[in-house]
PDB file of C-alpha atoms in Angstrom:
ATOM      1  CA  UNK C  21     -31.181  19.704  10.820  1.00 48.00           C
ATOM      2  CA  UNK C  22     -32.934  21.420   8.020  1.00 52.00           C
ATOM      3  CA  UNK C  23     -31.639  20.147   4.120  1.00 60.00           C
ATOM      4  CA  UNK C  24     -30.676  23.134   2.897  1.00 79.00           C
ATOM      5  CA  UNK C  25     -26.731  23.956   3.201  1.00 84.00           C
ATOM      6  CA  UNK C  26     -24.320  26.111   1.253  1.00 88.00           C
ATOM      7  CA  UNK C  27     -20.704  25.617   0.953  1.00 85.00           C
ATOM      8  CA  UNK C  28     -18.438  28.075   1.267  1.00 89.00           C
ATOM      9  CA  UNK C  29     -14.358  28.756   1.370  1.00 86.00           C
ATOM     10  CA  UNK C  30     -14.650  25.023   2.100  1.00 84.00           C
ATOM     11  CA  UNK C  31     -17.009  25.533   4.938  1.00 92.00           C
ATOM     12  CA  UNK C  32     -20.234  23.172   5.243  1.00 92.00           C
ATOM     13  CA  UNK C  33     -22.685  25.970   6.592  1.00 95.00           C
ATOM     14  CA  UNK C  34     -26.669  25.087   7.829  1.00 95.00           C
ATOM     15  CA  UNK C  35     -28.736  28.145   9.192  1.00 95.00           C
ATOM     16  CA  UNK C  36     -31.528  26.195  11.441  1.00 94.00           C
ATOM     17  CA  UNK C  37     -33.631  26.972  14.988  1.00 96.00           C
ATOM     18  CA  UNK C  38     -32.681  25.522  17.587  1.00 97.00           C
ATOM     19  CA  UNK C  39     -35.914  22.981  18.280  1.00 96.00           C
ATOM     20  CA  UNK C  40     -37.835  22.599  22.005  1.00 97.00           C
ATOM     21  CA  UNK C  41     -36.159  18.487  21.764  1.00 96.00           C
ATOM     22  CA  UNK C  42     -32.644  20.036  21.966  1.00 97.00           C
ATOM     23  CA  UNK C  43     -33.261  22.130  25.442  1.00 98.00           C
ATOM     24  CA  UNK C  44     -33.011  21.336  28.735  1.00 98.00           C
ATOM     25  CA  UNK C  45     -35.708  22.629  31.242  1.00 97.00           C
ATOM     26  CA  UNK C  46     -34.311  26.413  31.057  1.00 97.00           C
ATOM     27  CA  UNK C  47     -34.542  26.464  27.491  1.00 98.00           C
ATOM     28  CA  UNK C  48     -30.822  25.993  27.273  1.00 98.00           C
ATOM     29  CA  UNK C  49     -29.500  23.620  24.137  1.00 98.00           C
ATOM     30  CA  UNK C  50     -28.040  20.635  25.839  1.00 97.00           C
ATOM     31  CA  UNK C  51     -24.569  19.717  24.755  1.00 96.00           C
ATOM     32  CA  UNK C  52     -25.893  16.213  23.740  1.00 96.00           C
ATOM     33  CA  UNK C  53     -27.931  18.277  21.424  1.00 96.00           C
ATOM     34  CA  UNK C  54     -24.519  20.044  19.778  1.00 96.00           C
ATOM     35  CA  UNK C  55     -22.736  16.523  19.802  1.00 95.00           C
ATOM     36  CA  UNK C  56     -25.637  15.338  17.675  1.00 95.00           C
ATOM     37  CA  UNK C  57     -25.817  18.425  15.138  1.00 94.00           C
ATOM     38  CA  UNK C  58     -22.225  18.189  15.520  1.00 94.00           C
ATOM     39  CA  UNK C  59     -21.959  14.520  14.558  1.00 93.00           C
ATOM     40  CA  UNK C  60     -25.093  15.023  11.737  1.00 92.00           C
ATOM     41  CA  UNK C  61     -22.851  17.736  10.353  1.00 93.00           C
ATOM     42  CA  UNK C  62     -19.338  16.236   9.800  1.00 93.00           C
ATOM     43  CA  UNK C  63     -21.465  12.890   7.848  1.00 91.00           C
ATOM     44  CA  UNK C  64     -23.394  15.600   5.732  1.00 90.00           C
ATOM     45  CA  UNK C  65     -20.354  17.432   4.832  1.00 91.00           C
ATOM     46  CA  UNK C  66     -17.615  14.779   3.849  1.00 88.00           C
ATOM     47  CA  UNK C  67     -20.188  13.619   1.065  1.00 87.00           C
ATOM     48  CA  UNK C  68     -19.525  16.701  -1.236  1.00 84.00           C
ATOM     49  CA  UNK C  69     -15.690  16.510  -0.422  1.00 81.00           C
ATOM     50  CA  UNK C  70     -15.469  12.474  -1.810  1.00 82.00           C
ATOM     51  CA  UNK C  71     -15.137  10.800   1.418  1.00 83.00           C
ATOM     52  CA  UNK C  72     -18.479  10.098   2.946  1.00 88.00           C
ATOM     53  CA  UNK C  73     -20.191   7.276   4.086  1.00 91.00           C
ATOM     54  CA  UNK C  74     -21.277   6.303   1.063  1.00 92.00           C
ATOM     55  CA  UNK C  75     -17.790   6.442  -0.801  1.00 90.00           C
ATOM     56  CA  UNK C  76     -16.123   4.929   2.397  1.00 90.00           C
ATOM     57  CA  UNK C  77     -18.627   1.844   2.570  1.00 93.00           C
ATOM     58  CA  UNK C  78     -17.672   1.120  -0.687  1.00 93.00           C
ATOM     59  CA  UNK C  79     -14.029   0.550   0.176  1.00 91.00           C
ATOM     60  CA  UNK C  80     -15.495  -1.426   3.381  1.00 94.00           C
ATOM     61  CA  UNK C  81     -14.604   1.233   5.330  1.00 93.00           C
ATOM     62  CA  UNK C  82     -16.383   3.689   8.341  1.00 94.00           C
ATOM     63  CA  UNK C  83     -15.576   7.362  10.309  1.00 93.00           C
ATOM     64  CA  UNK C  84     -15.322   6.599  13.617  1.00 94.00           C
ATOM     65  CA  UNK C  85     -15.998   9.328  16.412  1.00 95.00           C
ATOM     66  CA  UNK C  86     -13.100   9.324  18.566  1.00 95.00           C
ATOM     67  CA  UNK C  87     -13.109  12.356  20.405  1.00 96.00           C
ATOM     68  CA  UNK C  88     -14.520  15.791  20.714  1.00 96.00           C
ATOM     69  CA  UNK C  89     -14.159  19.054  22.649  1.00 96.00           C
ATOM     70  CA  UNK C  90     -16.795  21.682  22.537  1.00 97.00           C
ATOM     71  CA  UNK C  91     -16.940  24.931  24.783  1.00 97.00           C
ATOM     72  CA  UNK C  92     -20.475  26.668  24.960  1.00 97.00           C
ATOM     73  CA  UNK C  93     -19.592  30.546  25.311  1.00 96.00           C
ATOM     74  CA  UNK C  94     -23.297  31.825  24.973  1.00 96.00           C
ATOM     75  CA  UNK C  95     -25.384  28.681  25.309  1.00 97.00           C
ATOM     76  CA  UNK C  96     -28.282  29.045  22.414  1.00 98.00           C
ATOM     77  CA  UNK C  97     -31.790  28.859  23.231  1.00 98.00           C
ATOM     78  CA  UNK C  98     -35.141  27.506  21.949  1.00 98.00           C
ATOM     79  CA  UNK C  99     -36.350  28.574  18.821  1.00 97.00           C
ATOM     80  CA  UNK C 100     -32.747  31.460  18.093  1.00 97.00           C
ATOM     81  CA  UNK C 101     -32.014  31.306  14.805  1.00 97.00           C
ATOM     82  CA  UNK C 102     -28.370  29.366  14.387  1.00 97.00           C
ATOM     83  CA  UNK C 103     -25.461  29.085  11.609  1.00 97.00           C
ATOM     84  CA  UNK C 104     -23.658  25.922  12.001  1.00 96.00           C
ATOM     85  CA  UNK C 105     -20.355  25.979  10.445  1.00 96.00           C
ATOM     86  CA  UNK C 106     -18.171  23.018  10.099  1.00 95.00           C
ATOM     87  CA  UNK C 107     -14.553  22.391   8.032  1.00 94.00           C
ATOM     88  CA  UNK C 108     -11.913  19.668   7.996  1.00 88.00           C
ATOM     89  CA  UNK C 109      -9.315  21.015  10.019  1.00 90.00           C
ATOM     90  CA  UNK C 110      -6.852  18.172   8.698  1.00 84.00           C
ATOM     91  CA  UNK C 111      -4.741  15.750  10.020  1.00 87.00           C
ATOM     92  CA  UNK C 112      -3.421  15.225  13.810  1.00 88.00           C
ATOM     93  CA  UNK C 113      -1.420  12.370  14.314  1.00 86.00           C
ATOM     94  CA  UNK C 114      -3.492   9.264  13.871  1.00 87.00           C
ATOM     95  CA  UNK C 115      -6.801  11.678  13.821  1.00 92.00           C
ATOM     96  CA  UNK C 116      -8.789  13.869  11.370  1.00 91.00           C
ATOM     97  CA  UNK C 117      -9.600  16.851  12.897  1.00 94.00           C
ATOM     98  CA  UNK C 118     -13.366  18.419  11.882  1.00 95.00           C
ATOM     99  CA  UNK C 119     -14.002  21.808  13.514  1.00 96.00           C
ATOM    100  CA  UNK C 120     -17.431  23.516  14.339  1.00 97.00           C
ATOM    101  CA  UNK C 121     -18.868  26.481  15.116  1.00 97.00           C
ATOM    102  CA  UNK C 122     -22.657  27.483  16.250  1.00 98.00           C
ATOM    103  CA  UNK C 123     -23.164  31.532  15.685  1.00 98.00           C
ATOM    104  CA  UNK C 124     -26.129  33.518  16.689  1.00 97.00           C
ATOM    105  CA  UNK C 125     -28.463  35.370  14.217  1.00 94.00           C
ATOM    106  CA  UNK C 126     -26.220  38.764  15.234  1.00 96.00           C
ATOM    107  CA  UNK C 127     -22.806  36.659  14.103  1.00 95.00           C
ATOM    108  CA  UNK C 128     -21.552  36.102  17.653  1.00 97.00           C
ATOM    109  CA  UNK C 129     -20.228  32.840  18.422  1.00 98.00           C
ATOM    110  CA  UNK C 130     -22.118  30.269  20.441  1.00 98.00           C
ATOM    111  CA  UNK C 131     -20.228  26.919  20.637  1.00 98.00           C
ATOM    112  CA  UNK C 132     -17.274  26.360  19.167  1.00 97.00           C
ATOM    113  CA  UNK C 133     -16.038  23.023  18.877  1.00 96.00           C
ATOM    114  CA  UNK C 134     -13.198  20.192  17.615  1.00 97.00           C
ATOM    115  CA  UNK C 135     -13.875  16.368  16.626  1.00 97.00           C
ATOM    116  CA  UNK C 136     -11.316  13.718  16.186  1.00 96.00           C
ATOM    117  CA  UNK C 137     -11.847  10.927  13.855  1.00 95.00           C
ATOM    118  CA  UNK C 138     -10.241   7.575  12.835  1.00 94.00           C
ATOM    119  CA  UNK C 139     -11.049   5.238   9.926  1.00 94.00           C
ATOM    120  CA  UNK C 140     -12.508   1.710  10.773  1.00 95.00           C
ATOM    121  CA  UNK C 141     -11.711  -1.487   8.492  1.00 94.00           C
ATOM    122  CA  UNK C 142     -15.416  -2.979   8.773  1.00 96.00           C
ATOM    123  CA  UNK C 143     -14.273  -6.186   7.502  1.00 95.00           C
ATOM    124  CA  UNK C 144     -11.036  -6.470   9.737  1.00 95.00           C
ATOM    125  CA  UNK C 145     -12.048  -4.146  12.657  1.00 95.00           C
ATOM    126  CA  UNK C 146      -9.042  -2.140  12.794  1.00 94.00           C
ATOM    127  CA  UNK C 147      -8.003   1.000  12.489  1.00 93.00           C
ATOM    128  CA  UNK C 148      -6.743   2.005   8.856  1.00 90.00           C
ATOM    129  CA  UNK C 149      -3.413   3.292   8.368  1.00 85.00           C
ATOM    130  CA  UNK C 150      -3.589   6.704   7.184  1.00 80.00           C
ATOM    131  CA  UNK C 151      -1.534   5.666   3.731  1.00 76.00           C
ATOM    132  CA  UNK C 152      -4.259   3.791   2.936  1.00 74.00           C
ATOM    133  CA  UNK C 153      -6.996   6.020   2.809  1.00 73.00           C
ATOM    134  CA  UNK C 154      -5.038   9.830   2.694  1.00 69.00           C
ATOM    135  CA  UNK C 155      -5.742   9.122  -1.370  1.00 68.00           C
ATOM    136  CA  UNK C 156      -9.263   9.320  -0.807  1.00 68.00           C
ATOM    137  CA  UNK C 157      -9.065  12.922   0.894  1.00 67.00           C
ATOM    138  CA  UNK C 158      -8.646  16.061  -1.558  1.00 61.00           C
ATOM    139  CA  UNK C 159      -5.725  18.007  -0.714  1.00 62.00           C
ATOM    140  CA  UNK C 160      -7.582  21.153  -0.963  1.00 62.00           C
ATOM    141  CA  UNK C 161     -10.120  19.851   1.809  1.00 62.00           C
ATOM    142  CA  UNK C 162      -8.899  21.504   4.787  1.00 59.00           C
ATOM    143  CA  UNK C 163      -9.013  24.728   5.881  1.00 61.00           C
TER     144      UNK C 163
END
């Protein structure tokens, strides 16, 4: 993923090409290869918001990938230009919800996508209770 990344209506947004590593033999992006921009993503964009993994090691704490679901509508090739959106979706039962979405140069959507998180107690290794940690997340976060 390249650095540079705007933010916008509370949206984490990179524009990137999709590289010759993350395609299969057809020139197809693999869906390991959207699970890992996926995963890159939702670390890179809690930072701005106060709760990345910086902030959360310093309460002993970690994001934990639970789950995701991703649905490739018009699988993006090598070397098309990409926008990868992401945005706290907010809370679903025990889970965070982060969603995602991979657009084509022309604006038409590519992958869309949901992740479900949980907080880890790195000292304790247990999940936290959400009371616990719902201080550290702004209200205004989700969209």
């Amino acid at each position: 993923m390249v650095k540079d990344y705007e933010i916008k209506e509370g949206k984490y947004i990179v524009e990137d090409v999709v590289s010759c590593f993350d395609v299969d033999s057809n020139i197809r992006m693999k869906p390991v290869a959207f699970m890992n921009i996926a995963q890159e993503m939702a670390t890179r964009a809690a930072d701005p918001l106060g709760f990345g993994y910086n902030e959360m090691l310093k309460k002993n704490m970690a994001w934990v990938l639970s789950r995701m679901h991703f649905v490739f509508m018009d699988t993006p090739l090598w070397n098309d230009e990409i926008k990868v959106t992401t945005w706290h979706k907010g809370i679903g039962g025990p889970f965070f919800l982060r969603d995602f979405l991979i657009s084509g140069a022309d604006g038409s959507q590519k992958v869309v996508g949901t992740s479900s998180w949980v907080v880890l107690d790195l000292e304790k290794r247990t999940m936290v209770r959400m009371n616990d940690i719902l201080d550290m997340i702004p209200d205004d976060s989700a969209c």
